[in-house]
Short mmCIF file of C-alpha atoms in Angstrom, two decimals:
data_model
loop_
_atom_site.label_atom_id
_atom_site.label_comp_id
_atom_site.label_asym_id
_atom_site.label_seq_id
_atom_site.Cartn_x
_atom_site.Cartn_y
_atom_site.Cartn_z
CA UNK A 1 -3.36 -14.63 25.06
CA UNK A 2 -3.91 -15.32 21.36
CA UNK A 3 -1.10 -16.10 19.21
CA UNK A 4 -2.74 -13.48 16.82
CA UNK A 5 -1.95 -10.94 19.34
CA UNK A 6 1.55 -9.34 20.52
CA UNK A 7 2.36 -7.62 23.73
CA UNK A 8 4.03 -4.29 23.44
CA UNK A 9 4.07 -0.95 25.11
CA UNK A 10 2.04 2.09 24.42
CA UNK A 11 1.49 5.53 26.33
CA UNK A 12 -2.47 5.74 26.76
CA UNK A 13 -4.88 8.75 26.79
CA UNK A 14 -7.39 8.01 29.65
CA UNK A 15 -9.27 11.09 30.59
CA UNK A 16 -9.31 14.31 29.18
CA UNK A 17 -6.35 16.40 30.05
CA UNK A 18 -4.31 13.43 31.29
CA UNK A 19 -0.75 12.71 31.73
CA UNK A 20 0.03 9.98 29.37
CA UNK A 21 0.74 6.84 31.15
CA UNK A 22 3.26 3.96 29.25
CA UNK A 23 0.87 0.62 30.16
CA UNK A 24 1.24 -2.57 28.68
CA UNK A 25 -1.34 -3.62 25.74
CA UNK A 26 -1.70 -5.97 22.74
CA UNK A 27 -1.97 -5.55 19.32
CA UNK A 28 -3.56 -8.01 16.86
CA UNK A 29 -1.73 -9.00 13.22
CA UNK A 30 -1.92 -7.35 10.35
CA UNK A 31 -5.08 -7.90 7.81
CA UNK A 32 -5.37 -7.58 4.31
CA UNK A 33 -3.27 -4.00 3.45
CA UNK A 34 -2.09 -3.75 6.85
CA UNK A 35 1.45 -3.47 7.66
CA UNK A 36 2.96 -3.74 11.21
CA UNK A 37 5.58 -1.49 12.33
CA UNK A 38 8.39 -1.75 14.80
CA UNK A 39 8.39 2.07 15.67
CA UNK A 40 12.11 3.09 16.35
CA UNK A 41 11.02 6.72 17.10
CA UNK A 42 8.01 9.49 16.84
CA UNK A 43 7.83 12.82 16.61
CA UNK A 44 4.87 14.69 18.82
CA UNK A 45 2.69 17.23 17.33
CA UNK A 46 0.45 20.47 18.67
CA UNK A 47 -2.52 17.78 17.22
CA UNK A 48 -1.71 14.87 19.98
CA UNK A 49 -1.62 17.78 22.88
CA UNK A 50 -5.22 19.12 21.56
CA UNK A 51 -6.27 16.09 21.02
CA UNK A 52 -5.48 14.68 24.92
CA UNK A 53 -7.30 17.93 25.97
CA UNK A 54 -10.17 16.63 23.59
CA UNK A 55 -10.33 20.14 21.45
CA UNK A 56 -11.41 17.34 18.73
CA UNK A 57 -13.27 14.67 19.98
CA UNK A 58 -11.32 11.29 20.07
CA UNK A 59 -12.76 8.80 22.12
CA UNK A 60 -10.82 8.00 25.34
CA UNK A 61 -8.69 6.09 26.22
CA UNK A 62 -6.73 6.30 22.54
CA UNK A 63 -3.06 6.00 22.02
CA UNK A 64 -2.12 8.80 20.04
CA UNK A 65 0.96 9.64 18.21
CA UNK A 66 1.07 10.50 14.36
CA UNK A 67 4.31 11.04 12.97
CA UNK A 68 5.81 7.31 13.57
CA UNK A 69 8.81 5.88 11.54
CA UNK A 70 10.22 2.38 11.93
CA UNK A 71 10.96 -0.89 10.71
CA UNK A 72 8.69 -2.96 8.96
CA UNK A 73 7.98 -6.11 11.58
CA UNK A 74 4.73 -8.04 9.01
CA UNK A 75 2.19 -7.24 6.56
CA UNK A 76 -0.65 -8.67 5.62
CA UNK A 77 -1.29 -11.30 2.66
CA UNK A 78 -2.86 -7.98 0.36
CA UNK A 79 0.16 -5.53 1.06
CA UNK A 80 2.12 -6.00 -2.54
CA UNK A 81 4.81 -2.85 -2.49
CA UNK A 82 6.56 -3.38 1.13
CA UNK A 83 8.19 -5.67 2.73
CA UNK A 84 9.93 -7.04 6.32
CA UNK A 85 13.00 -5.08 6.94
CA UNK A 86 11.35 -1.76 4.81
CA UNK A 87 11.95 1.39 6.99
CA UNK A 88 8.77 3.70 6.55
CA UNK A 89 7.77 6.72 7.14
CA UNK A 90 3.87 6.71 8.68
CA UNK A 91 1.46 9.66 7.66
CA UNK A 92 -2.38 10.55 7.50
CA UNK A 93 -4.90 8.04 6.56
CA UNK A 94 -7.26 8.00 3.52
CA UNK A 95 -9.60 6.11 1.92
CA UNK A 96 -7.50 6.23 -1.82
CA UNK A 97 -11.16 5.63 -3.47
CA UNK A 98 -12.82 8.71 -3.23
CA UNK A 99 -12.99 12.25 -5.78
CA UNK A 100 -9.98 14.14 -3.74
CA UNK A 101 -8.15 10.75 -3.46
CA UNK A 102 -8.60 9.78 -6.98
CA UNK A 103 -7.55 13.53 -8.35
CA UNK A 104 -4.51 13.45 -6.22
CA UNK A 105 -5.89 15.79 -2.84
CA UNK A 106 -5.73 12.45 -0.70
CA UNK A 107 -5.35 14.71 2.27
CA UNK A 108 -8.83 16.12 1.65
CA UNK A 109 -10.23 12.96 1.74
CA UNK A 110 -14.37 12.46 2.30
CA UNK A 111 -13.35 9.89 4.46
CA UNK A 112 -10.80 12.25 6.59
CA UNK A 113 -12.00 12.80 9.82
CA UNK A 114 -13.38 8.89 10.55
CA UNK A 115 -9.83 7.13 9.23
CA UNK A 116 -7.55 9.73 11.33
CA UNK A 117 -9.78 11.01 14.12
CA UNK A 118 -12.33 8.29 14.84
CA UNK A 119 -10.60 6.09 17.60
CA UNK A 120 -10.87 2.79 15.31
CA UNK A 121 -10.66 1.34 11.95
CA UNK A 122 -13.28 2.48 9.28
CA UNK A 123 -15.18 -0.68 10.46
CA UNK A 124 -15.59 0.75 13.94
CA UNK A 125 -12.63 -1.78 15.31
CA UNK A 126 -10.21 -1.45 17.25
CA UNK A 127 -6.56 -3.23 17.06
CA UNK A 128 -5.09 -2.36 20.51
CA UNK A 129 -6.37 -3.62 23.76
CA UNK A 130 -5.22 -3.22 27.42
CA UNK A 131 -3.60 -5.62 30.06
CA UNK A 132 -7.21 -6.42 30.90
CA UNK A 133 -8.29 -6.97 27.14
CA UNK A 134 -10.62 -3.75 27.33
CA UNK A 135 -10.18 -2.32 23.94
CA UNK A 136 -8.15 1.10 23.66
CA UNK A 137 -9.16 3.37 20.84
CA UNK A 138 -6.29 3.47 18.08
CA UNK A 139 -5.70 4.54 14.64
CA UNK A 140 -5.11 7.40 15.25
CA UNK A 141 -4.04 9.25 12.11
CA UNK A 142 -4.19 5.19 10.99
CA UNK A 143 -1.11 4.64 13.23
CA UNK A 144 -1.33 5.10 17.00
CA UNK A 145 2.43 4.80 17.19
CA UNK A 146 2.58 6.09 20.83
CA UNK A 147 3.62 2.44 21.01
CA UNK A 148 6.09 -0.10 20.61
CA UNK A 149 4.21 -1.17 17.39
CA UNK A 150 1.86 0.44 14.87
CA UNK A 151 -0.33 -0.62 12.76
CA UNK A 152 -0.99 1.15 9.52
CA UNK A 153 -2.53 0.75 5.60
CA UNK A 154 0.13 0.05 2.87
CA UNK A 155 -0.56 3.36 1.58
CA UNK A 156 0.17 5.66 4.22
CA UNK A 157 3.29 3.38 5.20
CA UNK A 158 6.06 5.53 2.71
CA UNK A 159 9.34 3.29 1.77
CA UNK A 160 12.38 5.61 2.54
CA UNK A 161 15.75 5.00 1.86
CA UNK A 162 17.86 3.15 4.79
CA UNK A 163 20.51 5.89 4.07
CA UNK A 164 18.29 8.42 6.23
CA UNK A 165 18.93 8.58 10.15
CA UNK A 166 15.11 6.30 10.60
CA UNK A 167 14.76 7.90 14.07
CA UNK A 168 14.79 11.50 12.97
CA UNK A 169 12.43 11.35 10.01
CA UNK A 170 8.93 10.53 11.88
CA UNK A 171 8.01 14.64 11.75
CA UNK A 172 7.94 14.32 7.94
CA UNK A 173 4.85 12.39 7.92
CA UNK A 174 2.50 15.41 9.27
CA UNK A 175 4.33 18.70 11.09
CA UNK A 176 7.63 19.17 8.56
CA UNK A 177 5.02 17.54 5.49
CA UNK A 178 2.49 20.30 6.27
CA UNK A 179 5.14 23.71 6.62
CA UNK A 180 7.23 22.36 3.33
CA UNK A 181 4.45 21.05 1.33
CA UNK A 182 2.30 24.67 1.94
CA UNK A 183 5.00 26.47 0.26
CA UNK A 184 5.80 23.84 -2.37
CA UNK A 185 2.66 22.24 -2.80
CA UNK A 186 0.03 24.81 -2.10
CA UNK A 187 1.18 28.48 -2.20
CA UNK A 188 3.91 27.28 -5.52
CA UNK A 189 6.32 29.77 -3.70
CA UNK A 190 8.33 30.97 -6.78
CA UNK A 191 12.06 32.29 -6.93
CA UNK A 192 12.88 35.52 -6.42
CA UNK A 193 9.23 35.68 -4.50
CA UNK A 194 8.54 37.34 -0.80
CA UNK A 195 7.01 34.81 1.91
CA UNK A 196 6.34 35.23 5.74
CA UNK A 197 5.91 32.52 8.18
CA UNK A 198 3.61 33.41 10.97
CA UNK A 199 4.64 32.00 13.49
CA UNK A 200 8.09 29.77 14.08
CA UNK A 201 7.40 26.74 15.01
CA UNK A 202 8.36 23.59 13.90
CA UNK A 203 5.70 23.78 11.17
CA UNK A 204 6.64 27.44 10.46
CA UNK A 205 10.68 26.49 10.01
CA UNK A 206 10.15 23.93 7.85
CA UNK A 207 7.69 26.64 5.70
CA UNK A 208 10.89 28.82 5.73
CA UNK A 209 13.59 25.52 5.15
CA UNK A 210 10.93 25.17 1.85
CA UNK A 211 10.65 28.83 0.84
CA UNK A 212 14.70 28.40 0.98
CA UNK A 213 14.46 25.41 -1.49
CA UNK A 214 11.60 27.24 -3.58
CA UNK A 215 14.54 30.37 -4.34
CA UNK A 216 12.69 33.24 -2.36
CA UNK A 217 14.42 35.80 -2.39
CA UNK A 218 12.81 37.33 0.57
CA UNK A 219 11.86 35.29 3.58
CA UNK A 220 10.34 36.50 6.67
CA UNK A 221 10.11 34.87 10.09
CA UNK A 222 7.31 36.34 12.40
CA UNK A 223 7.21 34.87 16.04
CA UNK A 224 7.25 36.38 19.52
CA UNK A 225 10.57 33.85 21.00
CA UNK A 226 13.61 35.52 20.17
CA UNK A 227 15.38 32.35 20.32
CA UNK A 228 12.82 30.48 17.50
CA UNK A 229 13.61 34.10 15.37
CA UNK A 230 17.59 33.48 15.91
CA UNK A 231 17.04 30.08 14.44
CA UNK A 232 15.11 30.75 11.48
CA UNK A 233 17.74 33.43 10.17
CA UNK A 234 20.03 30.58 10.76
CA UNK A 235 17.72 28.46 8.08
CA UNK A 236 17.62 30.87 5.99
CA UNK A 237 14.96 33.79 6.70
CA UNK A 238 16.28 37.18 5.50
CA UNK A 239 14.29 39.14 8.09
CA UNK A 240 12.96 37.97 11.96
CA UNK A 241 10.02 40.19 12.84
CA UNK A 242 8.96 40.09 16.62
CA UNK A 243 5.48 40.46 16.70
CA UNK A 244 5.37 41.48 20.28
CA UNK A 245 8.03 44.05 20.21
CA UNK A 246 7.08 46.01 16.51
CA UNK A 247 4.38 46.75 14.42
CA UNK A 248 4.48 43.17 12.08
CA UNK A 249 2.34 44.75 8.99
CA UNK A 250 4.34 47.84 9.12
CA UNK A 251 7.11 45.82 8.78
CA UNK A 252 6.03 43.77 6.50
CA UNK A 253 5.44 46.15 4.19
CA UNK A 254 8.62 48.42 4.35
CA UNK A 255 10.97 45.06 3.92
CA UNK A 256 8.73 44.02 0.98
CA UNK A 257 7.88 47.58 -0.01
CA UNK A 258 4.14 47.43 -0.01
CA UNK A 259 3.13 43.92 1.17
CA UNK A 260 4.38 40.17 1.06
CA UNK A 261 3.23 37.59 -2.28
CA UNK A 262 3.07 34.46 0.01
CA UNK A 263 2.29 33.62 3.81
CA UNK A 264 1.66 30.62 6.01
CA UNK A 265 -0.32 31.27 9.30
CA UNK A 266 0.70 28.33 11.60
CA UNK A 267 -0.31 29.66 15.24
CA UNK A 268 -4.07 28.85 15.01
CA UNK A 269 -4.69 32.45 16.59
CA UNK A 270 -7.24 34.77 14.83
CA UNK A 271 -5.57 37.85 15.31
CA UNK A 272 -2.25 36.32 13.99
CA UNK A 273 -4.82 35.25 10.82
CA UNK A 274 -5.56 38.55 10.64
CA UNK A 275 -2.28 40.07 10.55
CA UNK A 276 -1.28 37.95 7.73
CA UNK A 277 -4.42 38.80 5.72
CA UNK A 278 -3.13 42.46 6.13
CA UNK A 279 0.52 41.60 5.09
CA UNK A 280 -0.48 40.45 2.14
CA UNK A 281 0.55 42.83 -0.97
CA UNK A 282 -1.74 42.59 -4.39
CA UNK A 283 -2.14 39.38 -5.55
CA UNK A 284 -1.17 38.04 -2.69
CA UNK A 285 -1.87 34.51 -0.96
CA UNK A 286 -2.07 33.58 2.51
CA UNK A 287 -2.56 29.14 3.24
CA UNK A 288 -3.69 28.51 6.66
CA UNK A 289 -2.72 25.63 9.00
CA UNK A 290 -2.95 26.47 12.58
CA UNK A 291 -5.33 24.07 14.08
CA UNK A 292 -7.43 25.88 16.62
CA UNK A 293 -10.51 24.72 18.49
CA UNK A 294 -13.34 23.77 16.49
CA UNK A 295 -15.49 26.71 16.04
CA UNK A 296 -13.09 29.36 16.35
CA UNK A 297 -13.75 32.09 13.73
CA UNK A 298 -12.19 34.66 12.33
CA UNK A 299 -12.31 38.40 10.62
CA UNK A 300 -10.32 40.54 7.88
CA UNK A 301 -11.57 43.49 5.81
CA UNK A 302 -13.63 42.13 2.63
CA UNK A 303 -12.67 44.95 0.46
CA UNK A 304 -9.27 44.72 1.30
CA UNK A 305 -9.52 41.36 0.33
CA UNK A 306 -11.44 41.99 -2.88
CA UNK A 307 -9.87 44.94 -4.23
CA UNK A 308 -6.28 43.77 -3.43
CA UNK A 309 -6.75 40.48 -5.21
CA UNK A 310 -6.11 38.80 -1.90
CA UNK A 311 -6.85 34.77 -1.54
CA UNK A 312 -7.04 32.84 1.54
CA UNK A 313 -6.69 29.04 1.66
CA UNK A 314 -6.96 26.27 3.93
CA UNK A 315 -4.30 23.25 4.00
CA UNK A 316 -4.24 20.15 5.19
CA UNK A 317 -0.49 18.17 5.21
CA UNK A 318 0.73 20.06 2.56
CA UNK A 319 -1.29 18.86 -0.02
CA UNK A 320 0.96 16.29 -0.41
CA UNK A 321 1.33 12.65 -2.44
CA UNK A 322 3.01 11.05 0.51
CA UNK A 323 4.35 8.01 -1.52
CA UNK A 324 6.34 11.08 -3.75
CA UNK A 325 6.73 14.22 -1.26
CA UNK A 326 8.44 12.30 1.77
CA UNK A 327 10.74 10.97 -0.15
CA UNK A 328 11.73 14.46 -2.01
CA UNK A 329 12.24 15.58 1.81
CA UNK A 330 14.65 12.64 2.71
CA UNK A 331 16.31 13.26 -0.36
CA UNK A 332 16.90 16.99 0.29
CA UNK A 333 17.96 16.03 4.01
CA UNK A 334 20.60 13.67 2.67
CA UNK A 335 22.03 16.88 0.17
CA UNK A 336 22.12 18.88 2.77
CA UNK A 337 19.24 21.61 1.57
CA UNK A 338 16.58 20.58 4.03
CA UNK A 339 17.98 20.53 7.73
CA UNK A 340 14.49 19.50 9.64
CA UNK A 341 17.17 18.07 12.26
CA UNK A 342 17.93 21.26 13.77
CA UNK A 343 13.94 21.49 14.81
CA UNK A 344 14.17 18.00 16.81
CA UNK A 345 15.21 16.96 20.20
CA UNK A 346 14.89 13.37 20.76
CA UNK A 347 13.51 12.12 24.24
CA UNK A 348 13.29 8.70 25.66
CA UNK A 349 9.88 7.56 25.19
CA UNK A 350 9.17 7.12 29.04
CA UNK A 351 9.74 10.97 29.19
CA UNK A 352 6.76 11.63 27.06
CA UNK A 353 5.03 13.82 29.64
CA UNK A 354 8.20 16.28 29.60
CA UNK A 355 8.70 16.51 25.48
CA UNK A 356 4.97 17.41 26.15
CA UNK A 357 5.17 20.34 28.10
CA UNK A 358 8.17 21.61 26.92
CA UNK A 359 6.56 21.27 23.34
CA UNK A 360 3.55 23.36 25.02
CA UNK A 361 6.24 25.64 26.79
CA UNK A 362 8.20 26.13 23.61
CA UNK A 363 11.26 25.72 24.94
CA UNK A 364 11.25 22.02 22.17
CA UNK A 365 10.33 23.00 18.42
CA UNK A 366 9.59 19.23 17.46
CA UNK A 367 10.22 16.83 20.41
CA UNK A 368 10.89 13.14 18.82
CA UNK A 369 10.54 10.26 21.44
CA UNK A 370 12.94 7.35 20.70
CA UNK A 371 10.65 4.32 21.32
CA UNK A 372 13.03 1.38 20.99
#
């Protein structure tokens, strides 16, 4: 084996549908803005399970994983801001060069899709490889850290202060980013504003953890587990709707008396979509982040739309400035406004297969696997 290389463990993606399976692999050294990263923990996301069922087309076998945090292990001779010993944060890859990048959107990067879904490295490479030296397609979300080590870009490796608990805060770099930053970043929930999370998942909870921040004076949790509805009054919803038990835009509209300002649809379902559209009062904005399977579509009433005012927006991560936002969320963990920990269960990384289904189950908001 090269000296270039190092041996560590990663759960791999083989076929579609697959149990992952922890093998041993190798990953090269860091190049030019690369960083490598001892990954103490990562949280898994509904992305890694659609992904493994190939509802977007990764090539197989990958190592997947997205929301990695850890310990800085080496960097490469262009990486200027971080250094050995830096505990980071990993989150979506982008190009930094581009319009969006440049104007501050990185997350709707031209370069998206190919740096976070493409199995290698812009240049088509790949920096993992089996026991049998048979590359395995990485980069994934320009991390892979289903693994002992990552490797990732100085820029979507965020410094975070070594006063945060390092193996809880790998769902801020995609799942907690994307519910907070919609209703921060996107939506601009205001105080003494109404907002509805559709849905109450992990991505919904943090939504409702944000709207709590933002000073809503109204917040409304919409899910079909009582148990996910107990928990978001406990983080601060005002009102749990069950969708499968009442009438949601009836409801809606009596607690808000005539229809909600703000909503986040989080399921991926089209009739949930749908619903929200409806909720909406005048003037009112609904930011969309449920992730179905590519294709799906969707349908609302145009004039309801148009003559109400209505908008409808897509989001991707929040529209956030990783380098700024994840470091606003540690910082409102550490005062005690932002409690993302309740959402987690850590499990052992060689139980990977169980966070998985009981993420899929929902019986785990936001399972966390504690790598080493």
């Amino acid at each position: 084996m090269s000296a270039a290389f190092r041996e560590i463990k990663a759960a791999v993606t083989r076929s579609k549908g697959a149990p992952f399976v922890i093998e041993s692999a190798r990953i090269r050294a860091p190049q030019n803005d690369e960083v490598l990263v001892r990954i103490v923990a990562t949280g898994m996301c509904h992305t890694d399970m659609i992904v493994r069922d190939q509802y977007y087309p990764v090539p197989l076998p990958a190592v997947l994983g997205h929301e990695g945090a850890g310990v800085v292990e080496a960097v490469g001779p262009s990486v200027k801001g971080l250094e050995v010993g830096d505990h980071v944060v990993l989150t979506y890859g982008y190009c930094g060069h581009c319009l969006p990048c440049g104007s501050g959107h990185a997350s709707y990067c031209q370069e998206f899709f190919g740096r976070n879904f493409s199995g290698a490295d812009p240049h088509g490479q790949c920096a993992l490889e089996d026991a049998s030296g048979s590359p395995l397609h990485d980069h994934f979300f320009a991390q892979s850290s289903f693994a002992t080590f990552a490797l990732s870009r100085e820029n979507n490796a965020i410094k975070v202060s070594k006063e945060a608990p390092i193996e809880l805060l790998g769902p801020l770099g995609c799942g907690i980013q994307t519910g907070a930053g919609a209703v921060i970043n996107s939506l601009k929930v205001t105080a003494g504003s109404s907002f509805a999370a559709f849905g109450a998942g992990a991505v919904g909870l943090s939504a409702v953890l944000a709207a709590k921040v933002a000073g809503a004076s109204t917040i409304i949790a919409v899910d079909v587990v009582p148990s996910r509805l107990e928990l978001a009054l406990e983080l601060g919803a005002t009102h749990a709707v069950n969708s499968r038990e009442t009438d949601v835009v009836n409801a809606i509209r009596v607690i808000t008396k005539g229809g909600v300002n703000f909503a986040l649809e989080s399921t991926g379902r089209p009739e949930v979509l749908r619903n929200a559209v409806d909720s909406l009062g005048g003037l009112g904005c609904l930011g969309v982040v449920g992730a179905p399977p590519l294709g799906t579509t969707a349908e609302f009433d145009v004039n309801d739309l148009l003559l109400g005012g209505k908008s409808i927006r897509g989001i991707v991560e929040g529209d956030s400035v990783p380098q700024k936002f994840i470091p606003q969320l540690v910082e409102l963990y550490l005062q005690g406004r932002f409690a993302f920990d309740k959402l987690i269960k850590i499990y052992p990384f060689e139980e990977i297969n169980q966070a998985a289904e009981d993420s899929e189950r929902g019986i785990t908001l936001k399972p966390v696997l504690r790598i080493s």
